[in-house]
Amino acid sequence: MFSELWKPIKIGNLEIKNRLVMPAMGSNYAGRDHKFTEKAAWYYGARAKGGYGLLITEYLCVSREGLSGSRQAGIYDDSFIPGLKRVTDEVHAEGGRIFAQLQHSGNQSSRQASGAEAVGASSVPAFNNALPVHELTTDEVRQMENTFAEAAIRAKKAGFDGVEVHGAHGYLVSQFLSKAFNKRVDEYGGNLTARTRFACQIIRKIKEACGEDFPVSFRISADEQVPGGNQVEDACAQAVLIEQAGADMLNVSFGSTVTKTPVQPYMVKPGFNVHRVEKVKRRVHIPVVGVGRINDPALAESLLVSGSMDLVATGRQSICDPEFPNKIKEGRLDEIFTCTGCMQRCYYSESYEDPEEGVSCMINPFSGKEKRWVINKTDTPKKISIIGAGPAGLEAAWILAKKGNEVTVWEKEKVLGGQYRLAAVPPHKQDLAKTIQTYGALGTKAGVQWKLGHKVTEEELKEMDAEILILAVGSVPIVPRIEGIAQDHIVKANDILAGQQILKDRKVLVVGAGLVGVETAEFLLQYNNHVDLIDMIPEPAPLLGKAPRKLLLEELRRGGVTFYGESKVVKFTDDGLIYEKAGAEKELMGYDNIVLAFGSRSDKTLEQAAAESGKKVYSIGDADRAGDAKKAIYEAAELALRI
């Protein structure tokens, strides 16, 4: 099964054992000295051990003034070689191959990190970093070519199997390729061939410095997604020139960090970039890597069978599950942690558990904690009862059972998942259901006993045959004491998402514009409802990540949703409500239904009985303190490792 994935392929003279690639992604596992830490070696080594044929490091800056941030990894002098070698040694010990990605941020460089003025193909500033840019002189451009070649020599000394020149996402090499940013009038600017000269010269100089047998990959954006920037036909023509310059592989990406990020959230369909990759592949004769939310084995296989690409890069999926290749090859598909495109723990550093920690995953917090979070067999197995089979309960269950404990999970519903199943109901979020399926499969294989369709009473809890009780009962919707709230036409958001209340062709007002409220509004739009939102907060869904929030709000605007912000509900009426804003009372009328999405509070109904049971008691997830799934799953894993 999935036989195409396991066919070896040559990049230049280097054989790669399969077609699965971990592409370059920031890990935050470099220190403030820009050197890789030991955690970085463990992080990359885990993906090699997990079966990826080729790994490509996150961007390594070739010159200090090109740094993009305070913890970007560097390769701009020989002092970086020992740390880089630690990474390559770890990867090679696990049977993998690894390329170093060479990068310079150009006009996107961080003045704070580098302490220097940014340089660029021309003086045009980045859209997201509008500060003065020094246009490189012709001699400086030639010196920058040498700088990339010198970095490649360091990569070879550090044991890398090849390098990748980062010519995508709006960084320096991309700026030379781009019609939007390259406004030069010398030999490096003007027509398409001249704009590609810098990239081609870098490749030639790397080959001269490192030898023809040292593979060079080139990453290119097939569509920059910037005003006046390169589109797919530009990329196709430039790809031909880049191959002729000596590149051994093309890595075809999308977008630019200054506008539309190449990392796309769950609203964007898996494989969204395939049609662009196909166009580039038809123009060249070297292997082509394709990217674009590829998170499913069948999708990856189909892209190889169709000839859309030669190798498949599964970026965020490799963060979500380092063992993705091995699980496919061994037929353990039900154990795969599937990237949901939530971006909650892999993309925004402010969402990390600890600012000094690196990248991880909402549904798999073991990611990024390699050799630190390890499931070891316990010497003192215990009987453990977990009440509630939401994500926190399920995560704790499989880990505790794998450690050798006797684990029983009690769930009032007849299926696993708790309220997390409702999170999979809004449009584009179906992959969340796979998470529950995976936790269930891991639990069953580890020996968890499931008691479904059984609501535990206080007396049962006190008498339960267990040494440890874990309360993972989740939360219940908040229904505040507001006049008129008990009317029949007023329903809860959870009941809408659970299919217990069906609204179609109605005029609906959703009260509460947090994530549940806005996603319920989005869901209701599918059934030809006219939907509006109201909340005390100034903007809807403030805690959602920037990229998914932008797309979600765009969808609500297209659906004609009006948002009434900074508005406090005073009273519900027969067809609407009265609210207060800026000290004045106003009314919204003419609605068929009102949907409550005030948030949730911890379910404490079993807390007292658990305390009186004489057993060791823990509360996790919403049962402890209402929050998001990221918090619940992390707490569950941390507790299970500690018990």
XYZ file of C-alpha atoms in Angstrom:
643
model
C 0.000 0.000 0.000
C 1.208 3.536 -0.817
C 4.031 1.997 -2.849
C 5.013 5.238 -4.629
C 5.995 6.820 -1.324
C 8.736 4.242 -0.753
C 10.501 4.399 -4.124
C 14.068 5.748 -3.809
C 15.012 8.817 -5.837
C 18.290 10.510 -6.698
C 18.979 14.203 -6.140
C 22.083 14.644 -8.228
C 24.142 11.622 -7.207
C 22.591 11.403 -3.732
C 19.999 8.667 -3.225
C 17.043 9.408 -0.965
C 15.311 6.324 0.422
C 11.736 7.548 -0.041
C 9.659 10.448 -1.343
C 8.718 12.094 1.960
C 10.431 15.364 2.834
C 10.422 17.476 5.963
C 10.750 21.009 4.541
C 12.319 24.024 6.198
C 10.266 25.473 9.068
C 11.292 27.675 11.964
C 11.745 25.629 15.129
C 12.857 28.265 17.655
C 15.478 25.748 18.811
C 18.403 28.104 18.282
C 19.715 30.216 21.125
C 20.092 33.964 21.155
C 23.632 33.390 19.879
C 21.926 31.980 16.717
C 23.482 28.549 17.314
C 21.443 25.358 17.351
C 20.851 23.903 20.800
C 20.903 20.226 21.696
C 17.101 20.324 21.489
C 17.414 21.132 17.790
C 19.494 18.011 17.204
C 16.906 15.893 19.001
C 14.084 17.587 17.083
C 15.569 16.886 13.649
C 16.787 13.446 14.687
C 13.254 12.431 15.662
C 11.979 13.141 12.128
C 14.819 11.098 10.631
C 13.990 8.272 13.033
C 10.332 8.674 12.062
C 11.205 7.719 8.498
C 11.536 10.942 6.503
C 13.885 10.348 3.563
C 15.085 13.948 3.422
C 15.048 16.723 5.993
C 15.744 20.374 5.224
C 16.724 22.630 8.091
C 14.956 25.830 8.921
C 16.512 28.856 7.274
C 20.151 29.397 8.250
C 21.255 32.985 7.806
C 24.390 33.376 5.665
C 25.284 36.884 6.871
C 24.600 38.622 10.161
C 22.870 41.660 8.652
C 20.357 39.266 7.089
C 18.971 37.883 10.357
C 15.186 37.859 10.592
C 14.912 37.532 14.354
C 16.663 37.144 17.690
C 16.686 33.329 17.553
C 17.153 32.585 13.879
C 19.870 29.981 13.356
C 23.010 31.143 11.593
C 25.748 29.766 9.368
C 27.715 32.973 8.774
C 31.003 31.966 10.405
C 32.833 28.798 11.395
C 31.718 29.001 15.012
C 28.360 27.588 13.899
C 29.830 24.384 12.519
C 29.930 22.344 15.798
C 26.253 22.993 16.558
C 25.250 22.219 12.991
C 27.313 19.027 13.058
C 25.439 17.912 16.163
C 22.257 18.079 14.065
C 23.676 16.198 11.080
C 25.191 13.522 13.320
C 21.833 12.932 14.983
C 20.031 12.699 11.634
C 22.610 10.388 10.088
C 22.557 8.135 13.138
C 18.841 7.642 12.489
C 19.332 6.841 8.797
C 18.203 10.160 7.336
C 19.606 12.686 4.894
C 19.622 16.408 5.621
C 20.156 19.623 3.631
C 21.021 23.015 5.110
C 18.762 25.806 3.886
C 20.792 28.957 3.143
C 18.967 32.257 3.550
C 19.280 36.016 3.865
C 16.253 38.094 4.854
C 17.099 41.105 2.705
C 14.605 43.918 3.239
C 12.836 41.802 5.858
C 15.918 41.706 8.097
C 15.456 42.603 11.743
C 17.463 45.694 12.719
C 17.118 44.590 16.329
C 18.628 41.162 15.692
C 21.361 42.196 13.283
C 22.258 45.669 14.536
C 22.625 46.763 10.925
C 20.684 48.420 8.136
C 18.772 46.035 5.905
C 20.017 45.394 2.387
C 17.989 44.412 -0.634
C 17.802 43.927 -4.367
C 16.654 47.539 -4.483
C 15.629 50.206 -2.007
C 11.979 49.096 -2.008
C 11.099 48.296 1.638
C 9.216 45.196 2.712
C 5.468 45.672 3.114
C 5.665 44.301 6.658
C 8.899 46.102 7.622
C 8.695 49.557 6.080
C 12.162 50.877 6.970
C 14.999 52.168 4.764
C 16.815 49.528 2.698
C 20.317 49.781 1.255
C 20.301 48.685 -2.387
C 23.262 46.377 -2.898
C 25.795 47.673 -5.394
C 26.842 45.402 -8.254
C 30.079 44.552 -6.440
C 28.158 43.878 -3.223
C 25.822 41.534 -5.084
C 28.811 39.547 -6.332
C 30.215 39.438 -2.824
C 26.820 38.198 -1.543
C 27.033 35.346 -4.056
C 30.366 34.431 -2.482
C 28.781 34.694 0.972
C 26.228 32.024 0.027
C 28.999 29.815 -1.368
C 31.057 30.208 1.815
C 28.005 29.196 3.862
C 27.632 26.102 1.664
C 31.253 25.181 2.407
C 30.459 25.390 6.144
C 27.399 23.219 5.602
C 29.531 20.589 3.887
C 32.085 20.714 6.716
C 29.225 20.266 9.213
C 28.213 17.039 7.490
C 25.156 18.145 5.528
C 24.294 16.016 2.497
C 23.472 19.086 0.419
C 22.109 22.611 0.643
C 18.966 24.424 -0.351
C 19.079 28.045 -1.504
C 16.035 29.849 -0.122
C 14.672 31.766 -3.085
C 11.076 31.985 -1.855
C 8.810 33.778 0.613
C 10.054 37.306 -0.020
C 13.616 36.963 1.327
C 16.739 38.331 -0.400
C 17.110 35.837 -3.273
C 13.363 36.021 -3.847
C 13.613 39.828 -3.921
C 16.022 39.587 -6.854
C 13.637 37.211 -8.663
C 10.632 39.415 -7.983
C 9.115 42.031 -10.291
C 7.736 43.740 -7.185
C 11.061 44.245 -5.396
C 13.788 44.132 -8.045
C 13.968 47.624 -9.582
C 17.660 47.436 -10.511
C 19.117 48.810 -13.738
C 22.359 46.804 -13.788
C 22.932 43.235 -14.976
C 20.939 41.876 -12.014
C 17.701 43.701 -12.823
C 15.280 44.311 -15.642
C 14.126 41.343 -17.698
C 13.365 37.903 -16.313
C 16.780 36.452 -17.173
C 18.583 39.305 -15.436
C 16.375 39.035 -12.344
C 17.298 35.334 -12.144
C 21.054 35.970 -12.509
C 21.722 36.325 -8.760
C 20.068 32.967 -8.009
C 21.915 31.256 -10.858
C 25.273 32.676 -9.841
C 24.798 31.487 -6.259
C 24.140 27.962 -7.525
C 27.187 28.050 -9.833
C 29.474 29.326 -7.088
C 28.242 26.685 -4.623
C 28.964 23.999 -7.196
C 32.436 25.428 -7.810
C 33.153 25.593 -4.081
C 31.630 22.289 -2.961
C 31.893 20.110 -6.054
C 29.428 18.903 -8.641
C 28.518 15.925 -6.448
C 27.251 18.159 -3.632
C 23.488 18.534 -4.266
C 21.890 21.969 -4.451
C 18.144 22.416 -4.087
C 16.403 25.715 -4.834
C 13.202 26.832 -3.139
C 10.950 29.073 -5.196
C 7.527 30.641 -4.707
C 5.345 29.594 -7.639
C 3.183 32.629 -6.936
C 4.425 35.406 -4.672
C 0.943 36.696 -3.846
C 2.218 40.283 -3.623
C 1.009 43.255 -5.692
C 2.963 43.309 -8.938
C 4.938 40.243 -7.917
C 5.839 37.024 -9.693
C 3.134 34.606 -10.719
C 3.377 30.995 -11.804
C 4.577 31.680 -15.369
C 7.449 33.780 -14.006
C 8.387 30.935 -11.655
C 8.238 28.392 -14.486
C 10.614 30.402 -16.671
C 12.978 31.076 -13.788
C 12.928 27.385 -12.858
C 14.308 26.522 -16.299
C 17.206 28.944 -15.830
C 17.847 27.696 -12.296
C 18.059 24.104 -13.547
C 20.457 25.148 -16.296
C 22.631 26.857 -13.666
C 23.154 23.495 -11.976
C 20.370 23.045 -9.411
C 19.690 19.392 -8.633
C 16.196 19.846 -7.202
C 13.400 22.427 -7.079
C 11.269 22.936 -3.988
C 8.088 24.667 -5.155
C 6.382 26.714 -2.466
C 3.854 29.541 -2.445
C 3.350 33.051 -1.183
C 5.447 35.446 0.799
C 5.821 36.165 4.474
C 5.066 39.831 3.739
C 1.521 39.124 2.489
C 0.065 35.650 2.144
C 2.051 33.257 4.279
C 3.033 29.884 2.770
C 1.628 28.243 5.920
C -2.120 28.055 5.434
C -4.745 27.215 8.089
C -7.632 24.767 8.059
C -9.878 27.035 5.941
C -7.566 26.333 2.982
C -7.985 22.944 1.337
C -5.195 20.342 1.556
C -3.032 20.308 -1.559
C -3.921 23.917 -2.395
C -0.596 24.528 -4.164
C -0.550 21.393 -6.334
C -1.642 23.018 -9.598
C 1.285 25.456 -9.387
C 3.769 22.684 -8.580
C 2.531 20.732 -11.619
C 3.127 23.683 -13.932
C 6.703 24.117 -12.733
C 7.400 20.389 -12.908
C 6.388 20.262 -16.588
C 9.174 22.736 -17.443
C 12.157 21.024 -15.783
C 13.939 17.681 -15.748
C 15.206 17.635 -12.165
C 13.203 16.306 -9.174
C 10.492 18.645 -7.902
C 9.290 18.807 -4.298
C 5.723 19.993 -3.771
C 4.243 21.625 -0.680
C 0.815 22.907 0.362
C -1.055 21.419 3.357
C -0.372 17.804 2.416
C -1.361 15.924 5.559
C -2.856 12.630 4.400
C -1.092 9.463 3.138
C -3.592 8.896 0.328
C -3.241 12.488 -0.880
C 0.561 12.212 -0.835
C 0.459 8.929 -2.765
C -1.988 10.298 -5.335
C 0.231 13.316 -6.042
C 3.138 11.010 -6.851
C 1.009 8.650 -8.949
C -0.367 11.572 -10.957
C 3.110 12.929 -11.616
C 2.256 16.223 -9.952
C 5.543 16.123 -8.045
C 8.497 13.810 -7.426
C 8.761 14.260 -3.661
C 6.120 15.309 -1.145
C 6.895 17.811 1.594
C 4.657 17.436 4.625
C 5.623 20.448 6.700
C 3.322 21.020 9.658
C 2.388 17.337 9.441
C 6.006 16.456 10.291
C 5.717 18.650 13.381
C 2.378 17.105 14.298
C 3.677 13.557 13.895
C 7.418 12.898 13.482
C 6.598 9.218 12.826
C 4.244 9.950 9.929
C 6.326 7.954 7.370
C 6.883 4.934 9.624
C 3.226 4.763 10.614
C 2.194 4.753 6.951
C 4.749 2.098 6.003
C 3.809 -0.134 8.935
C 0.068 0.194 8.303
C -0.565 2.096 11.541
C -2.782 4.688 9.869
C -5.113 4.871 12.860
C -2.179 6.035 15.019
C -1.296 9.029 12.836
C -1.678 12.431 14.455
C -3.148 14.449 11.602
C -2.277 18.135 11.292
C -5.540 20.064 11.521
C -4.136 23.363 10.269
C -4.995 25.050 13.571
C -1.591 26.837 13.770
C -2.119 27.118 17.533
C 1.203 25.714 18.702
C 3.492 25.491 15.682
C 3.298 28.974 14.217
C 2.694 31.746 16.731
C 5.426 31.946 19.353
C 3.147 33.795 21.789
C 1.106 30.587 22.055
C 4.049 28.509 23.324
C 3.783 27.114 26.844
C 7.115 28.779 27.590
C 8.584 31.638 25.509
C 11.961 29.895 25.567
C 10.477 26.676 24.228
C 10.390 25.886 20.538
C 7.850 24.581 18.115
C 5.349 21.899 19.120
C 1.796 20.781 18.287
C -1.593 21.302 19.889
C -2.673 17.674 19.500
C 0.778 16.163 20.072
C 2.654 18.086 22.775
C 5.453 15.470 22.688
C 6.568 17.142 19.463
C 9.545 19.397 20.130
C 10.230 17.728 23.480
C 12.177 14.818 22.066
C 14.333 12.935 24.613
C 12.740 15.027 27.364
C 9.135 13.824 27.343
C 9.514 10.044 27.239
C 6.877 7.416 28.063
C 8.599 4.875 30.317
C 7.052 1.780 31.875
C 6.171 2.315 35.510
C 7.530 0.090 38.273
C 4.372 0.629 40.324
C 1.295 0.164 38.096
C -1.884 1.727 39.443
C -5.601 1.480 38.864
C -6.686 4.776 37.368
C -10.185 5.934 36.483
C -10.616 8.885 34.142
C -14.004 10.577 34.084
C -14.613 12.139 30.700
C -13.443 11.221 27.191
C -12.767 14.634 25.746
C -9.273 15.428 24.433
C -7.769 15.834 27.932
C -9.148 12.539 29.202
C -8.169 10.666 26.048
C -4.631 12.052 25.982
C -4.070 11.135 29.626
C -5.606 7.695 29.108
C -3.375 6.369 26.333
C -0.181 7.692 27.918
C -0.995 6.249 31.349
C -1.981 2.904 29.839
C 1.183 2.772 27.739
C 3.158 3.275 30.944
C 1.603 0.058 32.232
C -1.233 1.347 34.409
C -4.714 -0.175 34.461
C -6.812 2.626 32.981
C -10.590 2.890 32.688
C -12.302 5.806 30.991
C -15.911 6.665 31.827
C -17.877 8.781 29.362
C -21.554 9.762 29.553
C -21.924 9.841 25.744
C -21.858 6.704 23.603
C -18.906 7.985 21.594
C -15.515 9.487 22.415
C -14.600 13.129 22.048
C -16.670 15.261 24.382
C -17.121 18.839 23.195
C -14.118 18.489 20.912
C -16.407 16.624 18.510
C -18.475 19.795 18.235
C -15.341 21.715 17.274
C -15.135 19.511 14.162
C -18.627 20.526 13.003
C -18.034 24.069 11.634
C -16.883 24.287 7.996
C -13.288 23.234 7.207
C -12.652 21.703 10.663
C -13.422 18.039 9.932
C -9.793 16.999 10.561
C -10.327 17.613 14.285
C -12.398 14.430 14.359
C -9.302 12.475 13.306
C -7.609 13.555 16.538
C -10.254 11.806 18.617
C -10.006 8.737 16.407
C -6.232 8.622 16.949
C -6.424 9.044 20.717
C -9.031 6.262 20.814
C -6.884 3.905 18.732
C -3.789 4.564 20.838
C -5.804 4.008 24.001
C -7.301 0.737 22.799
C -3.905 -0.616 21.721
C -2.440 0.347 25.103
C -5.213 -1.515 26.948
C -7.580 1.269 28.030
C -11.008 0.011 29.088
C -13.824 2.180 27.718
C -17.075 2.628 29.632
C -19.183 4.600 27.186
C -22.748 5.777 27.622
C -22.359 5.775 31.404
C -22.734 8.943 33.432
C -20.839 8.467 36.674
C -22.783 9.423 39.798
C -21.301 10.858 42.971
C -21.853 7.562 44.815
C -20.211 5.540 42.037
C -17.231 7.852 42.106
C -16.767 7.380 45.848
C -16.930 3.583 45.534
C -14.914 3.271 42.312
C -12.220 0.589 42.281
C -9.297 2.899 41.569
C -6.302 4.371 43.332
C -6.320 7.547 41.260
C -9.216 9.579 39.897
C -8.708 12.021 37.044
C -11.569 14.415 36.479
C -11.705 15.363 32.804
C -15.415 16.128 32.651
C -14.925 19.337 30.716
C -17.128 22.390 30.941
C -20.721 23.498 30.533
C -22.059 26.517 28.625
C -22.472 29.719 30.605
C -26.072 30.924 30.751
C -26.064 34.262 32.599
C -29.014 35.616 34.553
C -30.372 38.109 32.054
C -34.051 38.974 31.868
C -35.860 37.014 29.146
C -33.099 34.452 28.552
C -35.345 31.419 29.189
C -37.600 31.933 26.158
C -38.133 29.054 23.704
C -36.618 30.820 20.703
C -33.302 31.234 22.572
C -30.963 28.244 22.110
C -27.358 27.336 22.961
C -24.556 27.280 20.404
C -23.521 23.781 21.508
C -27.012 22.489 20.730
C -26.769 23.940 17.226
C -23.400 22.266 16.585
C -24.627 18.977 18.089
C -27.580 18.907 15.677
C -30.107 19.107 18.509
C -31.421 22.462 17.253
C -31.704 23.023 13.506
C -32.122 26.525 12.149
C -32.738 27.139 8.447
C -33.962 30.168 6.526
C -34.073 32.191 9.740
C -32.840 35.524 10.945
C -30.482 34.677 13.801
C -28.562 36.732 16.356
C -25.564 35.017 17.960
C -24.747 36.483 21.377
C -21.034 36.008 22.003
C -18.280 36.533 19.436
C -15.543 34.333 20.836
C -14.421 31.351 18.765
C -17.557 29.298 19.476
C -19.803 32.212 18.554
C -18.121 33.079 15.269
C -17.826 29.440 14.191
C -21.480 28.849 15.031
C -22.332 31.883 12.896
C -20.247 30.444 10.066
C -22.033 27.103 10.428
C -25.472 28.742 10.350
C -24.671 30.585 7.120
C -24.594 27.215 5.342
C -28.327 26.833 5.974
C -29.406 30.108 4.397
C -29.753 31.900 7.686
C -29.170 35.636 8.005
C -26.771 35.884 10.952
C -25.529 38.761 13.118
C -23.144 38.798 16.093
C -23.066 40.851 19.280
C -20.563 40.937 22.138
C -18.925 43.201 24.707
C -15.525 42.695 23.061
C -14.452 45.208 20.385
C -13.505 42.621 17.728
C -14.696 39.048 17.105
C -12.529 35.982 17.824
C -9.649 37.957 19.408
C -7.780 34.860 20.629
C -7.712 33.087 17.267
C -4.391 33.088 15.395
C -3.890 35.869 12.860
C -4.083 33.768 9.687
C -7.158 31.630 10.527
C -8.891 34.653 12.056
C -8.416 36.693 8.877
C -9.943 33.976 6.695
C -12.788 33.292 9.110
C -13.782 36.952 9.360
C -13.609 37.285 5.578
C -16.066 34.410 5.301
C -18.439 36.061 7.765
C -18.273 39.325 5.831
C -19.070 37.510 2.585
C -22.048 35.965 4.362
C -23.374 39.397 5.305
C -22.781 39.054 9.054
C -22.931 42.328 11.006
C -20.958 42.528 14.233
C -22.130 44.742 17.102
C -19.097 45.219 19.331
C -18.622 46.775 22.763
C -22.274 46.036 23.436
C -23.657 44.636 26.698
C -26.920 42.707 26.612
C -29.441 44.125 29.089
C -32.616 42.213 28.265
C -33.905 39.624 25.803
C -37.215 40.349 24.059
C -39.654 38.277 21.989
C -37.680 38.864 18.798
C -34.368 40.361 19.811
C -32.675 42.140 22.671
C -31.889 45.430 24.306
C -28.232 46.290 24.725
C -26.124 49.067 26.140
C -23.310 50.746 24.232
C -21.378 53.863 25.233
C -23.870 54.569 28.005
C -26.942 54.458 25.751
C -29.532 51.705 25.431
C -30.315 50.399 21.937
C -32.305 47.496 20.543
C -31.956 44.797 17.926
C -35.272 43.362 16.780
C -36.807 41.133 14.129
C -34.893 37.903 14.862
C -36.457 34.457 14.700
C -33.874 32.929 17.008
C -31.120 33.952 19.387
C -28.109 31.690 19.915
C -26.149 31.896 23.186
C -22.355 31.644 22.996
C -21.286 33.248 26.274
C -18.430 30.803 26.777
C -18.019 27.947 29.229
C -17.311 27.287 32.887
C -15.744 24.256 34.536
C -18.048 21.378 35.384
C -17.532 20.963 39.139
C -20.419 18.538 39.827
C -18.148 15.622 40.818
C -15.439 17.597 42.563
C -16.787 17.225 46.112
C -17.493 13.510 45.744
C -13.994 12.945 44.372
C -12.483 14.818 47.320
C -14.450 12.609 49.733
C -13.456 9.361 47.980
C -10.139 9.032 49.781
C -8.351 8.576 46.470
C -5.699 10.700 44.837
C -7.588 13.184 42.648
C -6.481 15.319 39.717
C -8.498 17.698 37.548
C -7.329 18.479 34.020
C -8.490 20.527 31.068
C -11.744 22.432 31.345
C -12.642 20.499 34.490
C -9.827 22.374 36.208
C -10.117 25.699 34.392
C -12.006 26.436 31.191
C -9.662 27.079 28.293
C -8.805 25.795 24.832
C -7.890 22.319 23.612
C -4.195 23.216 23.463
C -4.178 23.861 27.199
C -6.223 20.741 27.976
C -4.093 18.340 25.937
C -0.802 19.759 27.217
C -1.951 19.508 30.854
C -3.136 15.937 30.312
C 0.153 14.801 28.800
C 2.226 16.547 31.445
C 0.167 14.976 34.240
C 0.243 11.494 32.707
C 4.028 11.600 32.460
C 4.283 12.769 36.061
C 2.016 10.135 37.664
